[in-house]
XYZ file of N, CA and C in Angstrom:
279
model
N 124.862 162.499 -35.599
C 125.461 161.688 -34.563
C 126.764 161.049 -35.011
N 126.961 161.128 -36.590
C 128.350 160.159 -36.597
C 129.375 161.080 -36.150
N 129.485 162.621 -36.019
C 130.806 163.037 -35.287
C 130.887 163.293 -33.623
N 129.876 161.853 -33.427
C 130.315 161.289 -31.879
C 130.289 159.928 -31.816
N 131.598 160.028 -32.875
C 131.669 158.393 -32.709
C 132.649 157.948 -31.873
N 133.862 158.738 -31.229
C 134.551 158.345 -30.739
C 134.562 158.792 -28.914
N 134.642 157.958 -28.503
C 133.802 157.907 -26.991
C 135.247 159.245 -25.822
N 136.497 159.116 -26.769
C 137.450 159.967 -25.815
C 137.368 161.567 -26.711
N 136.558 161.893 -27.718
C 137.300 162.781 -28.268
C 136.133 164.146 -27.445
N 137.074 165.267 -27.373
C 136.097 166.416 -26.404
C 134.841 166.485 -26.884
N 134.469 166.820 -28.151
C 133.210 167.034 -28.874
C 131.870 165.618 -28.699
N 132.021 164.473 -28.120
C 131.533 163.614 -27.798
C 131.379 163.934 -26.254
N 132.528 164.159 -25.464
C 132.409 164.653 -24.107
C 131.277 165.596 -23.981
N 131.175 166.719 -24.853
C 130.333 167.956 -24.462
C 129.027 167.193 -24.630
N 128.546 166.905 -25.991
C 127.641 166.057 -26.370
C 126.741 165.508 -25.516
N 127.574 164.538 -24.859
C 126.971 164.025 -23.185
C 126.427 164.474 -22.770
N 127.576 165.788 -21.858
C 127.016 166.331 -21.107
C 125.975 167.310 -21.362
N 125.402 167.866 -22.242
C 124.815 168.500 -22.854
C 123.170 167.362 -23.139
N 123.204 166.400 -23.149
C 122.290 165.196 -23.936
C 121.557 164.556 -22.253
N 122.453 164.974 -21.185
C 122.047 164.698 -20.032
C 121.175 165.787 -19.558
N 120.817 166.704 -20.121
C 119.848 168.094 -19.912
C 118.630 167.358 -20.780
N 118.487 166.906 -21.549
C 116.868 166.389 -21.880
C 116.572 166.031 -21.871
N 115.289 165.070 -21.683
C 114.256 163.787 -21.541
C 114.081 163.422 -22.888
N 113.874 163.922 -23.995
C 113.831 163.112 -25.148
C 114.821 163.486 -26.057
N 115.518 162.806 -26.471
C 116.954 162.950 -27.650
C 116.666 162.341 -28.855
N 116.908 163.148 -29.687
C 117.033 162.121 -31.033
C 118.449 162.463 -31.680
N 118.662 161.001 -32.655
C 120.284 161.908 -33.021
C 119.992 161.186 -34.435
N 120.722 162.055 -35.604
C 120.065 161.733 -36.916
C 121.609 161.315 -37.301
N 121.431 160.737 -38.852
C 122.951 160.177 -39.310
C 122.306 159.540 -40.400
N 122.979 159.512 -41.848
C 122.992 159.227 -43.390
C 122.546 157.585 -42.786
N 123.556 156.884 -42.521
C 123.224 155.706 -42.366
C 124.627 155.037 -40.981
N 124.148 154.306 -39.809
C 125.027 154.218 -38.792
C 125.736 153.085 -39.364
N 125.972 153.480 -40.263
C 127.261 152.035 -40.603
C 128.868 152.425 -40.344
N 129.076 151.632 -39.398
C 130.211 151.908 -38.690
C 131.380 151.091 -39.152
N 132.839 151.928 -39.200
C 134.099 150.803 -39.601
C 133.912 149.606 -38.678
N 133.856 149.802 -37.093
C 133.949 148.758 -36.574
C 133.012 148.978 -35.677
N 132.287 147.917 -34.609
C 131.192 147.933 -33.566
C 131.262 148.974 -32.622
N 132.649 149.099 -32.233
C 132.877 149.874 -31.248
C 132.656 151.447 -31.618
N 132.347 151.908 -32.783
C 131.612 153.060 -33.422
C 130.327 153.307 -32.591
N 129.641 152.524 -32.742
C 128.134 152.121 -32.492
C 127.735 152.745 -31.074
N 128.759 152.172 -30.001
C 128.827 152.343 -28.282
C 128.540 154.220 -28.446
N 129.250 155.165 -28.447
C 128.867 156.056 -28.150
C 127.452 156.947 -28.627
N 127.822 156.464 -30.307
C 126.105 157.023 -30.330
C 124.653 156.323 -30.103
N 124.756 155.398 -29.197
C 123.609 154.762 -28.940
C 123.758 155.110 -27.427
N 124.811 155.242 -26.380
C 124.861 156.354 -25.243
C 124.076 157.466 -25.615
N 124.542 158.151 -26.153
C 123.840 159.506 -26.792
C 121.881 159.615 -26.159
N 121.690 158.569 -26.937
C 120.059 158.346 -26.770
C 119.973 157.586 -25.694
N 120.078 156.457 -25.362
C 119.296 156.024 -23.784
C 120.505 155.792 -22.494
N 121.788 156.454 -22.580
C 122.564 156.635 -21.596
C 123.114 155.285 -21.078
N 123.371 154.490 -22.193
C 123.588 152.952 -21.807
C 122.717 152.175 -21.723
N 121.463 152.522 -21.389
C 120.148 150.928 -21.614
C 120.953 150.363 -22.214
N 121.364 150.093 -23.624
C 121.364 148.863 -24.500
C 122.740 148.065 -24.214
N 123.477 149.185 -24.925
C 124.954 148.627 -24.892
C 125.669 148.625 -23.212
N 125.120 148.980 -22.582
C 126.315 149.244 -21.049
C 126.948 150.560 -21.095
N 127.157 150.749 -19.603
C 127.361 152.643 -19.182
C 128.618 152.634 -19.429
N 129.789 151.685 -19.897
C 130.738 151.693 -19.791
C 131.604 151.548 -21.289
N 132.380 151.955 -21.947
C 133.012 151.856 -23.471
C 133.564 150.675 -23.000
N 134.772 150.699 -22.256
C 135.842 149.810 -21.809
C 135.226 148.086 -21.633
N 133.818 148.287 -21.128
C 133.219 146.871 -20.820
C 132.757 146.748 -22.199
N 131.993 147.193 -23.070
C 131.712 147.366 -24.159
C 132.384 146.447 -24.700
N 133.876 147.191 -24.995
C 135.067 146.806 -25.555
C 135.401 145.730 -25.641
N 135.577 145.064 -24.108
C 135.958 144.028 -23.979
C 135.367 143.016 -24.279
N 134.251 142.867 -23.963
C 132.734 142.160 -24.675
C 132.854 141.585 -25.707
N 132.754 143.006 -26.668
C 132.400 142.858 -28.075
C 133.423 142.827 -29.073
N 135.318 142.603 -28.450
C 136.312 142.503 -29.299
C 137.200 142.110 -28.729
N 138.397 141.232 -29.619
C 139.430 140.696 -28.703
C 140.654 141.578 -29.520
N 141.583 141.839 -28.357
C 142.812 142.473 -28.809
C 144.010 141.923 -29.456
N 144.421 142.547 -30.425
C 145.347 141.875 -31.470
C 146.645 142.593 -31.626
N 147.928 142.130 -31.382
C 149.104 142.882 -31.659
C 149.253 143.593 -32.801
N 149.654 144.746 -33.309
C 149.816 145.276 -34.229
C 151.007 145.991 -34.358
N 151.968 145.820 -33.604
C 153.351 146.454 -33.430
C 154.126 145.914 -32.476
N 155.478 146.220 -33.066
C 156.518 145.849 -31.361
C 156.062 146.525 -29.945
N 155.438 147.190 -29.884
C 155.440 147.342 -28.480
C 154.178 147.147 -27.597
N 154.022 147.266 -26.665
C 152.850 146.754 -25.654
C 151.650 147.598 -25.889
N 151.924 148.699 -26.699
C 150.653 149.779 -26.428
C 149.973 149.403 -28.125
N 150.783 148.800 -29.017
C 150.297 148.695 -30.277
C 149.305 147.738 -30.493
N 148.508 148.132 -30.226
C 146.918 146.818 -30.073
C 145.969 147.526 -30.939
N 145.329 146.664 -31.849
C 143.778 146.728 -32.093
C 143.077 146.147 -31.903
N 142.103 146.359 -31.709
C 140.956 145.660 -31.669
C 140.063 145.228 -32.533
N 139.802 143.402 -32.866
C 139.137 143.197 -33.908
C 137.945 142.550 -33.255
N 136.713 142.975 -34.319
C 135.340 142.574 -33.829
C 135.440 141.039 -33.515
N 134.460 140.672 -32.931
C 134.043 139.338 -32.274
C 133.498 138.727 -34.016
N 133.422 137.240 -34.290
C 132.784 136.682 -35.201
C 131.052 136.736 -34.520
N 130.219 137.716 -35.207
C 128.957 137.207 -34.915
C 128.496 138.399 -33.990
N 129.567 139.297 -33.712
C 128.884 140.505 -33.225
C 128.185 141.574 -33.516
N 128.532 141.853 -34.667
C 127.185 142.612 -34.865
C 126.033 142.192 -35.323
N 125.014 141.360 -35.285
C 124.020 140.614 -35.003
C 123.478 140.975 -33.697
N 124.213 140.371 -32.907
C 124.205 140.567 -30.819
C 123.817 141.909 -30.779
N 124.796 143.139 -31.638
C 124.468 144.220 -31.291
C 123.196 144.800 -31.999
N 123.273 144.624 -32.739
C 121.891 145.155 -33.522
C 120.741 144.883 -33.113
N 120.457 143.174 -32.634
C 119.358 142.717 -32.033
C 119.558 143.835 -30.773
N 120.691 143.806 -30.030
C 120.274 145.023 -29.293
C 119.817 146.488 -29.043
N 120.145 146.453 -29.873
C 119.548 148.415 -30.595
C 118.067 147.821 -30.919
């Protein structure tokens, strides 16, 4: 499951759609320790289609991180975790 960690890339797309054909999923991985929370959102989609985290990355996102300038221009943003979020999330998994 960790090479669907990123919720835009095609190989996560297929994944989906492919993960929406079975009633029981399992997805295996060394250990889900993620650079940042927002790792977490797609492969926990994977298995219950949003129960935990929300059907949505973008709400996810916003939730669970606030945006930080990282360049001159408007599109240069990252996103840094919330203090205390992954706790929130884990209790949720």
């Amino acid at each position: 499951s960790t090479a669907a960690k990123n919720p835009q890339a095609q190989r996560t797309k297929a994944v989906k759609t492919l993960a929406g054909l079975f009633k029981h999923r399992a997805c295996l991985t060394g250990t889900p320790n993620p650079n940042t929370i927002l790792e977490l959102w797609s492969q926990m989609y994977l298995l219950d289609e949003g129960a935990r985290l929300g059907n949505s990355f973008w709400k996810f996102r916003a939730v669970a991180c606030t945006p930080e300038q990282n360049g001159p221009g408007v599109n240069h943003i990252r996103w840094v975790d919330k203090p205390g979020i992954e706790l929130a999330v884990y209790d949720l998994i």
